[in-house]
Structures are given as structure tokens and as C-alpha cells.
């Protein structure tokens, strides 16, 4: 038992988060000792504001109580400050003389409130707003004193002022500038905020310079440069924070404004790491938790010696935590050269919204009074989404885009606890909130794992995020590209790029080259990688059937009772007596319990036993039918209407074109399922404008539409272009599918893909770049050479995957 | 204690795959991990009875095909935060042949025999 020694200095949010991440991936690597200057376990500092306002208790904001440390064998020295690091001996020394040796040292000393250098700043009754002790001091002062002065009109100052007012004090906020929260708000929003807070009873002294604090035993007044003096039984300084670097500096670790750390969160001394507000990374110090979570993750990974992942800085957004006041801000909200501003201002409703836009991308947002769409705007900002398609209505919010599901729009806070948030898994609001508090959940992924809410179709993700923000109080998010799954730090796009650049053609090669953390991945990454391999190197990559979801592995849809459904391809929805007879015969012969017409113009045989599948397929094959891929991330159906052949309004042969499109594209694997339709005239009976690729025939040719979705979240298509001939329509369809296949992320349908990359991009690649389009089309046709082999026929012959369809043995 | 039944060869099961053995105790899923270790679980997910043999195998775990619960192959226990357990059965590997240990059916309680 010679474990390495890890010492953490600073028992706060970033340091402890790092330990939690570390324990999750390498529970046995270190003997861990924690020193914390505060005499508590680790608590959620963010929630000190609600504690001050009397909305929460100290017990409710504990993240890791003392038992938590004990259960994990972690030694906690609470209430002991570390006063020296002896780097040569690899020892630290604490206030009470405790000495401890380390192999790795983690500094997470946070920051300290900046105290103005003015006379009287050390009088009793003058404090910052940082820890439980400060809150206790404020609550005690509120018992006896009348007047509180908060110096600083930023986030923290306003939250302190609001809390003290709620505790019954007369509160004056003093700010040197003329506008509040100048780092988050533009003057218009700041003015609305000030007026509203004044109405609630706060007083403001704007443009005021504090000169001295007056008092003998205790502070009693604040004196200003212009001679004004106001009474004060309590003064809270909230004029900024300074990274707490004294300890590191004294030990000779290189510091500037903060402790300088590299992309792995290592300091100048390779045995010493640092995370949190005390860190300066690429010139930047952070004062919000979300970036610190990212640092914690990367740092833990390197402490565990996995050596994967770099921290590359964060973009943050903020919200003010004053109940009843909604303020949101993100990015560069003051504009600049080349920027446009879109502003909505409704004085009567007390609503102000401003977006700063540059080249059709959101660069910044300030919201006042109605912040429901804050997370949406922030997402558009982080993902650099092209907003061209909905720019006119963007300020009306995401709900306005047409949300058939239960996304955005709803004010989740106003819902009762019994309201069902996740329709797929039947999870109500109360259950989610309870899990977040009881299990101390901080991220969407954690909420999904524990409650299943938004873990299925994902349409309620926005609501769950709102609940998370409201419950944890975490108002900030960051910009990192999400890792593909817990087995890796790499994102979808990085994996795909590496597969292409390194010419990787099989799964294990990806695991090895990209240093997967698990020996053989998991159910999320394996199917994704398998798809990227096949899409990138058709004919060359090895298809790994064990990495496919059961439906794609056995080419039929698994049902809730373990039986399967079979949907033969019915080209363009056109069938004949022979096919129908064969289907009827199969239904009789195998006693198929349910035969159903699907929503995709074909016939579903439901409830077939797995061992019968090859026999069913053999009979369908004999009548000329092949797999309909109703189970695959692949081409599904091409829906058609009767068109010019029969219909009195038909302008073109929509049925014929549909059949041709289906013959060209069947069998192809795509990031998610892919549906097409061809309507014979703008009456659009085949519903072409909610398909991934839809054709609407008109007298002069064919309108091509892309990116529609009739599923979870309804999205009408965008018009790509108009063409004159069937051949052009076919070329565009193939090229579009190929572009989606090469660039869409696994399980991302064309609708969210187009919203991410922008219609402009798709047009540039397909419409404006003729050569590029033809090349895409050629690549599509080439890969179809390997794809158009009927998987049913292969298996009905008994030559492929026979083991799938027979039990190994029958005993007893 | 057990009756041992020879159920086939290691090579009959694909790596990171599974095959079903039908027994009087119900269907058993026999798994083969990448390192050629084999495991037997009752082919019923503790969640809603999904056929575990149809899941994706990774490490010494399987993901149920119906709602993605992840179960440990050696103990049958669901990976946190899910809670539940699938019944495990003893397996022996002998010269590339797999043997499955089952309690004698005659010794089973009537209720177990019914559900089997
Ligand atoms: C059989 C069918 C219902 C029916 O009886 O009509 C059906 C059945 C299923 N649909 Fe569907 N969908 C069927 C038409 C549709 C349609 C209508 C259409 O295609 O015109 C839609 C909306 C249109 C669209 O996709 O844009 C539809 C939107 C979905 C969605 C939501 C997709 C989305 O991107 O929002 C899912 C979930 C998913 O894919 O993740 C889904 C998933 C499913 C699954 C695969 C659920 C599952 O994983 O087990 C169901 C499989 C049942 C089975 O074993 O056959 N099904 N599904 C239809 C088969 C059509 C076919 O011939 O292939
Ligand atoms: C009232 C308030 C509200 C906030 N609201 C939000 C919010 O809504 N959203 C948001 O994102 N952020 C918010 N923040 C900021 C957030 O709390 C911090 O970013 C976060 O706590 C920083 O984590 P840290 O681990 O770096 O520092 P801390 O959490 O401060 O932890 C540092 C710990 O190290 C200890 N320490 C320091 N030196 C030593 C030493 N030498 N020896 C031993 N121990 C030492 C300190 O006592 C402290 O406990 C808020 C902060 C405050 C004060
Ligand atoms: S067929 Fe489609 S809509 Fe119906 S239950 Fe299944 S997934 Fe839901
Ligand atoms: S039945 Fe296995 S996860 Fe639901």
C-alpha cells in the first residue's frame, strides 16, 4: 500500500470538484488530504445569496459534509490554513504547525474580496461577501443595526443589498459609475434594473466616491469625497475580488494576477497544480463556477495520469440571483465595428432585450425582465449558429420558432411540482428538483443519469436546464465542445477529423490512436464511431456488427416484449397484388399478431420471433421485396403522391421520381434516419416540406426543400433551390445526403444540423459550388456500390451472422 | 449443488457478443467479453424485462437494448444510478468448451418453476 500523497489546499468549489472528478476515474491512485481555512465541509458558495435573503439555510447548501470525506478515506483539516509550501522537501505547513508531505499538490485557494484602501476599512462591521462567516456577520448586524451600506453595484453587491433589505435593513448601494453592473449590462438595461430595485426599496448613490469609514469601536458612517456622510451600522465591500495567490507567491511559484497555469492546469512547479479563481490561464482569471468545472475535469484527468484533454478557456454568461428580478447577460454586449444591434424595449412590461449580431451570428446578449431565452441565445452564441433563417423573429424567442413539443417557452418556475417535464420517462418537476438537491447534481448529464429526464428524445432538455439553473443557482455555462461520451475527452468532430486524417479504418485503431479511457467503449461511442468509419471510408472500413444497436445488427426493430417487427421496402409507396399476397402469406404462415399500415406508406409486420426472421425474409425476398431499413440510421421512406399520372392537378410524375430517388438512395447509412418525399404540386399531399429532403413539383420544374422534421420538434423545410429536370433533382438529393453524411454528427438529424451550420452554408456547398456538388454526388454514388446489398437476403441465405438467429443450446 | 451442462464452444459466441441458451429456468444470455471471459445472466433486464442478450457488450458490462440500463456481467447488478439486479449463473470454461451450472429443476420451488 504505497499510494501517492495528494494534498489539496482550499476546501472550496473548484478544489473539491476536482477531487470528485478524480475519484470517479481513479479512486485508488492517491491518499488524499485536504486543508481548508474555513471550519466547514465544502458548500455551494453561490447559494450564499439566497441564504442571506432567508430563502435557504446553511445546511441546505452543503455539498460535501464531514461524513462524505470520512466515507472516502479523505483526511480533512477544516479550519487550518496552509501558511507555507516547502517545495524542495515537498511539504506544506499549516497554521497549527501540522506538516504534511505531498507527491502532488493542488492549490485551490479561490479569491478574496478587494477591500478599498481607505481609512477605517478595518473597523468592526466592515466586511466582504465571500463566505459563511460573512453571511453570519451580516445576519447578526441585521438583528441590531438599521443602516447598511453596500459599496459596489455589481452582481455580488446587488445580491448582498437585496439580502440585507430582506432582513429588514435600510440599504444604500454606493457605486462609483453611473450605471449598475456595467460589466454585464448596457446603460438601458442597467437603468431599468435600478428603477425596479428602487421601487422595491433600495437606495442608490451613483457616481459616488467613498473617502473614509467613520467610527470608533465599530463603523457608524460612510464619508464621501464631496463631503456627504450617511449612517452605516454595516458596510459590505463588494468592489471586486483578487485571486488568492499569497501562499503560492511566497513559495516561489510563478504568479501574475493569478497563479499561472498551463492548459493542463499545471503550475510552474510540475508537481503543483492549481484550479479555480486563484488561477490565471492564458491571461484570464475567472470568477464564475462553470469555467472552474471545466478546469476541474481537465486537472483531474491529468492527476489521474490519463493525460487526455486540455483546458482552452471559457466563454461565460451571467444571471442576477435576486428573486423576482430577471437579468441575463453574455458575450460582447456593447457591440463594435461591423456589429448590428437588435433591440426590443417594452417599458410598460419592464422588458428589454438586446442582441449584438455580427455577420448573422450572435455575439452578445442582454436580457432584462424576460430571460427565458437566455440559454437559447447563449447556445446560439457558443455554437456560432447562423441565424439568417430566423433573424426577423429571434427576439420573440425560441418558442416563437414553432415548437410543437414541450421545449422552451414555458416558465418552468411557475409550474406545479406535479407537472410532467419529461413525457418519455414520466418524470415530474418535483422529482427532478428533489434529485438535484438530494444527489447534489450540477450538470445536465448528471440529471439525466439520475432521473432519466430528457434522456430519451431530449425535447425537454431546455426545461430541465432551466430547473437546474433555478435549483442549483448556477447561472453560468461555458463553451466547450462536449465530449462524445464519458469514454473520451474528444468531441464528435474531433473523432471524425482524426479518422479522416489518420486514415483509421477500424474501431480499435480509433480507440488506440485517440487514447480511449475504457477498453472497448460503450453503447454511445461504439455505434457513433462505427458510423464515422463507414461514412469516411466506404468499402474499406470494417463494419463492426457488435457495435451496432440491436436493430441494425439484426435488421429488424426490437419490440418491448423482445420480438421484432419487419417492414419491407415499398418503393415510393407503390405496391401490387403480388407483393400484398406475399405479405399476407407471411402473416398467415408465421401467425403475425399485428399487421399495420405505417405512417410512411408501407406495411409493418409486428411481433415476429427472432428465430423466424430469416424465414420471413426468405419468403419476402422470393416475392422481390427487400429490407425497408425501418430500423436504421439510414434512408427510411420516400413518400409520394399520385402526381401527374392520375391527379387532375399533378404537374410532374411525382410517384416516378420518388421511386427513382428511393432506388438510388436505399441502403445508405446516415448520421440519423433520413426521409424524403415528392409531391406532385404545391398542395403537397406527400408532406414534402417536413422531410429531410423534399421535392415539390411545379409546372416549371422541381422545388427542392431541405431540413424538415415532423417528429419531436416540428420544423418546416428551407427552400434550397429550384431545378428544371429530374436528373438535377436526383443529383441534388445525392449530394445533400452526402454532405449531411460527411458533416452531420451521429444522431443529429438534418433539421438540427442545418440550424447549426446555417442554410447559407448548405447553399454555398450545393448550389453555388457546382463542382463541389458534383463531387459530393460522385462520392455518394461510389459509396452506394458497397451499401446496396439486401441485408435480409444475406441473412436468409444463412451465410451471414447465422449465430444471431439460433439459440446456442437447449438444455433440460 | 449444480448440474453442469455443456452448452457449446467459446468460438460459437462472437467477442463482445452474446448467445441464448434455453433452459427450464428460462432463457440464459451467455456473454463473451473482449478478453474471452464468459458470463451467464438470466436474459431479462431487471428494469422491464428487456432481452439482455440483444444488448451492446462493453468491458464486463452490457447495455440493455430497450432503455439503456447498464448491468455488470459478473454480478448482474445495475450500474448506478439505476438500481436492480439480474440473476447470474455459474459458468466454467474447459478446453474451449463452456459449461453452465444449473440447479436441478426438481429442486426448484414451484413458484420458480412456474416463472421459468
Ligand atoms: C412504424 C411507425 C409508426 C406507424 O405505425 O406508423 C414508426 C415507429 C417507430 N418510430 Fe417513428 N414510426 C413511423 C413513422 C414516423 C413518422 C412519420 C413519417 O415518417 O412520415 C415520424 C415523423 C416524421 C419525421 O421523422 O420527421 C416518426 C418520428 C419518429 C421519431 C422522431 C424523430 C425526430 O427526429 O424527431 C422517433 C425517435 C427517433 O428516431 O429517435 C421515432 C422512432 C420510432 C421507433 C423506431 C421507436 C423505437 O426506437 O422503437 C418505432 C419503431 C416501431 C417498429 O418497431 O416498427 N419515430 N416516425 C412508422 C414507420 C414508418 C415506416 O414505414 O418506416
Ligand atoms: C455570494 C456569492 C455568490 C456567487 N454567485 C455565483 C453565481 O451565481 N454563479 C457563479 O458561477 N459564481 C458565483 N459566485 C462565484 C463562485 O462562488 C466562485 O467562482 C467559486 O466559489 C470559486 O471556487 P474556488 O474553489 O476557486 O474558490 P472558493 O470556493 O472560494 O474556495 C477557496 C477555499 O480555499 C480556502 N483557502 C484559501 N487559502 C487557503 C489556505 N492557504 N489554506 C487553506 N485553505 C485556504 C478558502 O477559505 C476557501 O474555502 C458567487 C460568489 C459569491 C461569494
Ligand atoms: S410508434 Fe412512434 S409515436 Fe408510437 S409509441 Fe413508438 S415511437 Fe412513439
Ligand atoms: S428493460 Fe432493460 S433498460 Fe428497460
Tab-separated table of N, CA and C in Angstrom, chain B residues 21-102:
chain	number	residue	atom	x	y	z
B	21	UNK	N	-29.184	-19.471	-24.326
B	21	UNK	CA	-29.385	-20.888	-24.043
B	21	UNK	C	-30.767	-21.023	-23.400
B	22	UNK	N	-31.551	-21.901	-23.986
B	22	UNK	CA	-32.904	-22.084	-23.439
B	22	UNK	C	-32.868	-23.162	-22.365
B	23	UNK	N	-33.394	-22.852	-21.179
B	23	UNK	CA	-33.348	-23.810	-20.078
B	23	UNK	C	-34.695	-23.823	-19.372
B	24	UNK	N	-34.903	-24.811	-18.537
B	24	UNK	CA	-36.158	-24.828	-17.764
B	24	UNK	C	-36.250	-23.635	-16.813
B	25	UNK	N	-35.128	-22.975	-16.546
B	25	UNK	CA	-35.152	-21.779	-15.696
B	25	UNK	C	-35.465	-20.533	-16.514
B	26	UNK	N	-35.723	-20.699	-17.777
B	26	UNK	CA	-35.920	-19.546	-18.655
B	26	UNK	C	-34.686	-19.359	-19.531
B	27	UNK	N	-34.723	-18.340	-20.378
B	27	UNK	CA	-33.589	-18.116	-21.277
B	27	UNK	C	-32.400	-17.537	-20.509
B	28	UNK	N	-31.219	-18.057	-20.819
B	28	UNK	CA	-29.984	-17.514	-20.258
B	28	UNK	C	-29.230	-16.784	-21.365
B	29	UNK	N	-28.641	-15.624	-21.044
B	29	UNK	CA	-27.781	-14.945	-22.012
B	29	UNK	C	-26.343	-15.271	-21.636
B	30	UNK	N	-25.600	-15.827	-22.590
B	30	UNK	CA	-24.201	-16.164	-22.338
B	30	UNK	C	-23.350	-15.119	-23.060
B	31	UNK	N	-22.567	-14.365	-22.312
B	31	UNK	CA	-21.792	-13.256	-22.890
B	31	UNK	C	-20.328	-13.625	-23.012
B	32	UNK	N	-19.702	-13.044	-24.033
B	32	UNK	CA	-18.253	-13.210	-24.155
B	32	UNK	C	-17.633	-11.820	-24.253
B	33	UNK	N	-16.759	-11.478	-23.301
B	33	UNK	CA	-16.120	-10.160	-23.299
B	33	UNK	C	-14.920	-10.172	-24.244
B	34	UNK	N	-14.319	-8.989	-24.442
B	34	UNK	CA	-13.187	-8.887	-25.361
B	34	UNK	C	-12.010	-9.732	-24.878
B	35	UNK	N	-11.898	-9.904	-23.542
B	35	UNK	CA	-10.786	-10.687	-23.011
B	35	UNK	C	-11.128	-12.171	-22.914
B	36	UNK	N	-12.207	-12.603	-23.591
B	36	UNK	CA	-12.634	-14.005	-23.644
B	36	UNK	C	-13.174	-14.543	-22.330
B	37	UNK	N	-13.424	-13.677	-21.362
B	37	UNK	CA	-14.145	-14.165	-20.186
B	37	UNK	C	-15.603	-14.330	-20.557
B	38	UNK	N	-16.250	-15.348	-19.965
B	38	UNK	CA	-17.665	-15.576	-20.274
B	38	UNK	C	-18.518	-15.410	-19.010
B	39	UNK	N	-19.755	-15.023	-19.219
B	39	UNK	CA	-20.664	-14.760	-18.105
B	39	UNK	C	-22.059	-15.239	-18.485
B	40	UNK	N	-22.824	-15.674	-17.480
B	40	UNK	CA	-24.216	-16.051	-17.753
B	40	UNK	C	-25.152	-15.226	-16.887
B	41	UNK	N	-26.138	-14.614	-17.520
B	41	UNK	CA	-27.179	-13.881	-16.813
B	41	UNK	C	-28.526	-14.375	-17.319
B	42	UNK	N	-29.519	-14.334	-16.453
B	42	UNK	CA	-30.885	-14.547	-16.904
B	42	UNK	C	-31.177	-13.483	-17.969
B	43	UNK	N	-31.802	-13.891	-19.074
B	43	UNK	CA	-31.977	-12.967	-20.201
B	43	UNK	C	-33.164	-12.012	-19.981
B	44	UNK	N	-33.209	-11.410	-18.813
B	44	UNK	CA	-34.320	-10.499	-18.506
B	44	UNK	C	-33.764	-9.321	-17.739
B	45	UNK	N	-33.942	-8.141	-18.285
B	45	UNK	CA	-33.443	-6.948	-17.613
B	45	UNK	C	-34.271	-6.678	-16.360
B	46	UNK	N	-33.620	-6.304	-15.250
B	46	UNK	CA	-34.388	-6.011	-14.033
B	46	UNK	C	-35.298	-4.789	-14.188
B	47	UNK	N	-35.093	-4.000	-15.228
B	47	UNK	CA	-35.951	-2.825	-15.438
B	47	UNK	C	-37.323	-3.264	-15.937
B	48	UNK	N	-37.439	-3.584	-17.212
B	48	UNK	CA	-38.741	-4.009	-17.724
B	48	UNK	C	-38.633	-5.282	-18.545
B	49	UNK	N	-37.696	-6.122	-18.164
B	49	UNK	CA	-37.635	-7.445	-18.774
B	49	UNK	C	-37.007	-7.500	-20.150
B	50	UNK	N	-36.291	-6.465	-20.557
B	50	UNK	CA	-35.652	-6.463	-21.877
B	50	UNK	C	-34.679	-7.624	-22.041
B	51	UNK	N	-34.530	-8.134	-23.285
B	51	UNK	CA	-33.616	-9.254	-23.515
B	51	UNK	C	-32.164	-8.779	-23.531
B	52	UNK	N	-31.447	-9.038	-22.444
B	52	UNK	CA	-30.080	-8.537	-22.306
B	52	UNK	C	-29.160	-9.090	-23.379
B	53	UNK	N	-29.466	-10.308	-23.866
B	53	UNK	CA	-28.610	-10.925	-24.883
B	53	UNK	C	-28.548	-10.058	-26.145
B	54	UNK	N	-29.501	-9.145	-26.318
B	54	UNK	CA	-29.529	-8.324	-27.532
B	54	UNK	C	-28.803	-6.985	-27.350
B	55	UNK	N	-28.186	-6.819	-26.181
B	55	UNK	CA	-27.569	-5.521	-25.879
B	55	UNK	C	-26.163	-5.380	-26.422
B	56	UNK	N	-25.570	-4.200	-26.194
B	56	UNK	CA	-24.179	-3.957	-26.592
B	56	UNK	C	-23.286	-4.273	-25.385
B	57	UNK	N	-22.262	-5.122	-25.621
B	57	UNK	CA	-21.351	-5.527	-24.553
B	57	UNK	C	-20.121	-4.625	-24.594
B	58	UNK	N	-19.718	-4.112	-23.422
B	58	UNK	CA	-18.511	-3.279	-23.364
B	58	UNK	C	-17.846	-3.513	-22.030
B	59	UNK	N	-16.539	-3.745	-22.007
B	59	UNK	CA	-15.865	-4.133	-20.775
B	59	UNK	C	-16.552	-5.363	-20.235
B	60	UNK	N	-16.779	-5.406	-18.926
B	60	UNK	CA	-17.553	-6.506	-18.363
B	60	UNK	C	-18.957	-6.019	-18.050
B	61	UNK	N	-19.542	-5.345	-19.028
B	61	UNK	CA	-20.877	-4.793	-18.846
B	61	UNK	C	-21.716	-4.974	-20.110
B	62	UNK	N	-23.035	-4.919	-19.924
B	62	UNK	CA	-23.912	-4.942	-21.094
B	62	UNK	C	-24.943	-3.828	-20.948
B	63	UNK	N	-25.286	-3.192	-22.068
B	63	UNK	CA	-26.325	-2.168	-22.075
B	63	UNK	C	-27.609	-2.784	-22.619
B	64	UNK	N	-28.676	-2.703	-21.852
B	64	UNK	CA	-29.950	-3.289	-22.279
B	64	UNK	C	-30.471	-2.568	-23.520
B	65	UNK	N	-30.989	-3.332	-24.492
B	65	UNK	CA	-31.424	-2.695	-25.744
B	65	UNK	C	-32.680	-1.848	-25.600
B	66	UNK	N	-33.458	-2.052	-24.546
B	66	UNK	CA	-34.733	-1.317	-24.509
B	66	UNK	C	-34.600	0.107	-23.977
B	67	UNK	N	-33.966	0.274	-22.804
B	67	UNK	CA	-33.886	1.647	-22.274
B	67	UNK	C	-32.510	1.974	-21.743
B	68	UNK	N	-31.498	1.260	-22.214
B	68	UNK	CA	-30.108	1.610	-21.889
B	68	UNK	C	-29.704	1.496	-20.429
B	69	UNK	N	-30.304	0.621	-19.667
B	69	UNK	CA	-29.694	0.335	-18.364
B	69	UNK	C	-28.382	-0.391	-18.632
B	70	UNK	N	-27.402	-0.169	-17.756
B	70	UNK	CA	-26.125	-0.865	-17.900
B	70	UNK	C	-25.973	-1.829	-16.726
B	71	UNK	N	-25.663	-3.100	-17.027
B	71	UNK	CA	-25.543	-4.105	-15.962
B	71	UNK	C	-24.139	-4.691	-15.936
B	72	UNK	N	-23.659	-4.999	-14.717
B	72	UNK	CA	-22.371	-5.667	-14.551
B	72	UNK	C	-22.557	-7.143	-14.917
B	73	UNK	N	-21.672	-7.670	-15.752
B	73	UNK	CA	-21.841	-9.065	-16.161
B	73	UNK	C	-21.503	-10.031	-15.031
B	74	UNK	N	-20.550	-9.668	-14.154
B	74	UNK	CA	-20.163	-10.654	-13.135
B	74	UNK	C	-21.181	-10.746	-12.004
B	75	UNK	N	-21.808	-9.623	-11.636
B	75	UNK	CA	-22.736	-9.676	-10.504
B	75	UNK	C	-24.189	-9.533	-10.929
B	76	UNK	N	-24.424	-9.087	-12.146
B	76	UNK	CA	-25.791	-8.835	-12.601
B	76	UNK	C	-26.341	-7.510	-12.110
B	77	UNK	N	-25.559	-6.773	-11.305
B	77	UNK	CA	-26.069	-5.545	-10.697
B	77	UNK	C	-26.123	-4.410	-11.715
B	78	UNK	N	-27.156	-3.575	-11.583
B	78	UNK	CA	-27.264	-2.404	-12.444
B	78	UNK	C	-26.237	-1.364	-12.004
B	79	UNK	N	-25.646	-0.683	-12.987
B	79	UNK	CA	-24.679	0.360	-12.676
B	79	UNK	C	-25.435	1.599	-12.198
B	80	UNK	N	-24.933	2.218	-11.117
B	80	UNK	CA	-25.589	3.407	-10.562
B	80	UNK	C	-25.717	4.472	-11.646
B	81	UNK	N	-26.700	5.312	-11.600
B	81	UNK	CA	-27.699	5.435	-10.542
B	81	UNK	C	-28.868	4.456	-10.622
B	82	UNK	N	-28.928	3.573	-11.622
B	82	UNK	CA	-30.050	2.638	-11.657
B	82	UNK	C	-29.861	1.569	-10.581
B	83	UNK	N	-30.971	1.011	-10.120
B	83	UNK	CA	-30.890	0.026	-9.056
B	83	UNK	C	-31.657	-1.215	-9.469
B	84	UNK	N	-31.010	-2.369	-9.382
B	84	UNK	CA	-31.671	-3.611	-9.733
B	84	UNK	C	-30.616	-4.660	-9.987
B	85	UNK	N	-31.046	-5.893	-10.194
B	85	UNK	CA	-30.064	-6.956	-10.367
B	85	UNK	C	-30.647	-8.065	-11.224
B	86	UNK	N	-29.862	-8.564	-12.180
B	86	UNK	CA	-30.273	-9.727	-12.952
B	86	UNK	C	-29.613	-10.944	-12.307
B	87	UNK	N	-30.304	-12.096	-12.375
B	87	UNK	CA	-29.745	-13.293	-11.755
B	87	UNK	C	-28.536	-13.780	-12.549
B	88	UNK	N	-27.490	-14.183	-11.828
B	88	UNK	CA	-26.299	-14.714	-12.513
B	88	UNK	C	-26.257	-16.231	-12.324
B	89	UNK	N	-25.553	-16.893	-13.231
B	89	UNK	CA	-25.396	-18.344	-13.141
B	89	UNK	C	-23.927	-18.691	-13.329
B	90	UNK	N	-23.457	-19.763	-12.704
B	90	UNK	CA	-22.039	-20.112	-12.831
B	90	UNK	C	-21.710	-20.707	-14.205
B	91	UNK	N	-20.545	-20.347	-14.704
B	91	UNK	CA	-20.055	-20.904	-15.971
B	91	UNK	C	-18.669	-21.462	-15.738
B	92	UNK	N	-18.304	-22.481	-16.493
B	92	UNK	CA	-16.933	-22.994	-16.460
B	92	UNK	C	-16.422	-23.120	-17.873
B	93	UNK	N	-15.168	-22.789	-18.053
B	93	UNK	CA	-14.557	-22.955	-19.380
B	93	UNK	C	-13.593	-24.113	-19.269
B	94	UNK	N	-13.714	-25.077	-20.190
B	94	UNK	CA	-12.843	-26.234	-20.104
B	94	UNK	C	-12.431	-26.594	-21.519
B	95	UNK	N	-11.147	-26.355	-21.846
B	95	UNK	CA	-10.674	-26.688	-23.180
B	95	UNK	C	-11.490	-26.048	-24.295
B	96	UNK	N	-11.876	-24.806	-24.096
B	96	UNK	CA	-12.635	-24.123	-25.131
B	96	UNK	C	-14.115	-24.475	-25.134
B	97	UNK	N	-14.543	-25.366	-24.268
B	97	UNK	CA	-15.969	-25.697	-24.162
B	97	UNK	C	-16.556	-24.971	-22.959
B	98	UNK	N	-17.818	-24.551	-23.092
B	98	UNK	CA	-18.446	-23.813	-21.997
B	98	UNK	C	-19.453	-24.693	-21.281
B	99	UNK	N	-19.397	-24.686	-19.973
B	99	UNK	CA	-20.336	-25.439	-19.140
B	99	UNK	C	-21.142	-24.480	-18.290
B	100	UNK	N	-22.454	-24.732	-18.233
B	100	UNK	CA	-23.351	-23.863	-17.473
B	100	UNK	C	-23.879	-24.646	-16.266
B	101	UNK	N	-23.785	-24.040	-15.086
B	101	UNK	CA	-24.263	-24.713	-13.876
B	101	UNK	C	-25.689	-24.305	-13.553
B	102	UNK	N	-26.589	-25.318	-13.454
B	102	UNK	CA	-27.985	-25.004	-13.135
B	102	UNK	C	-28.417	-25.846	-11.949
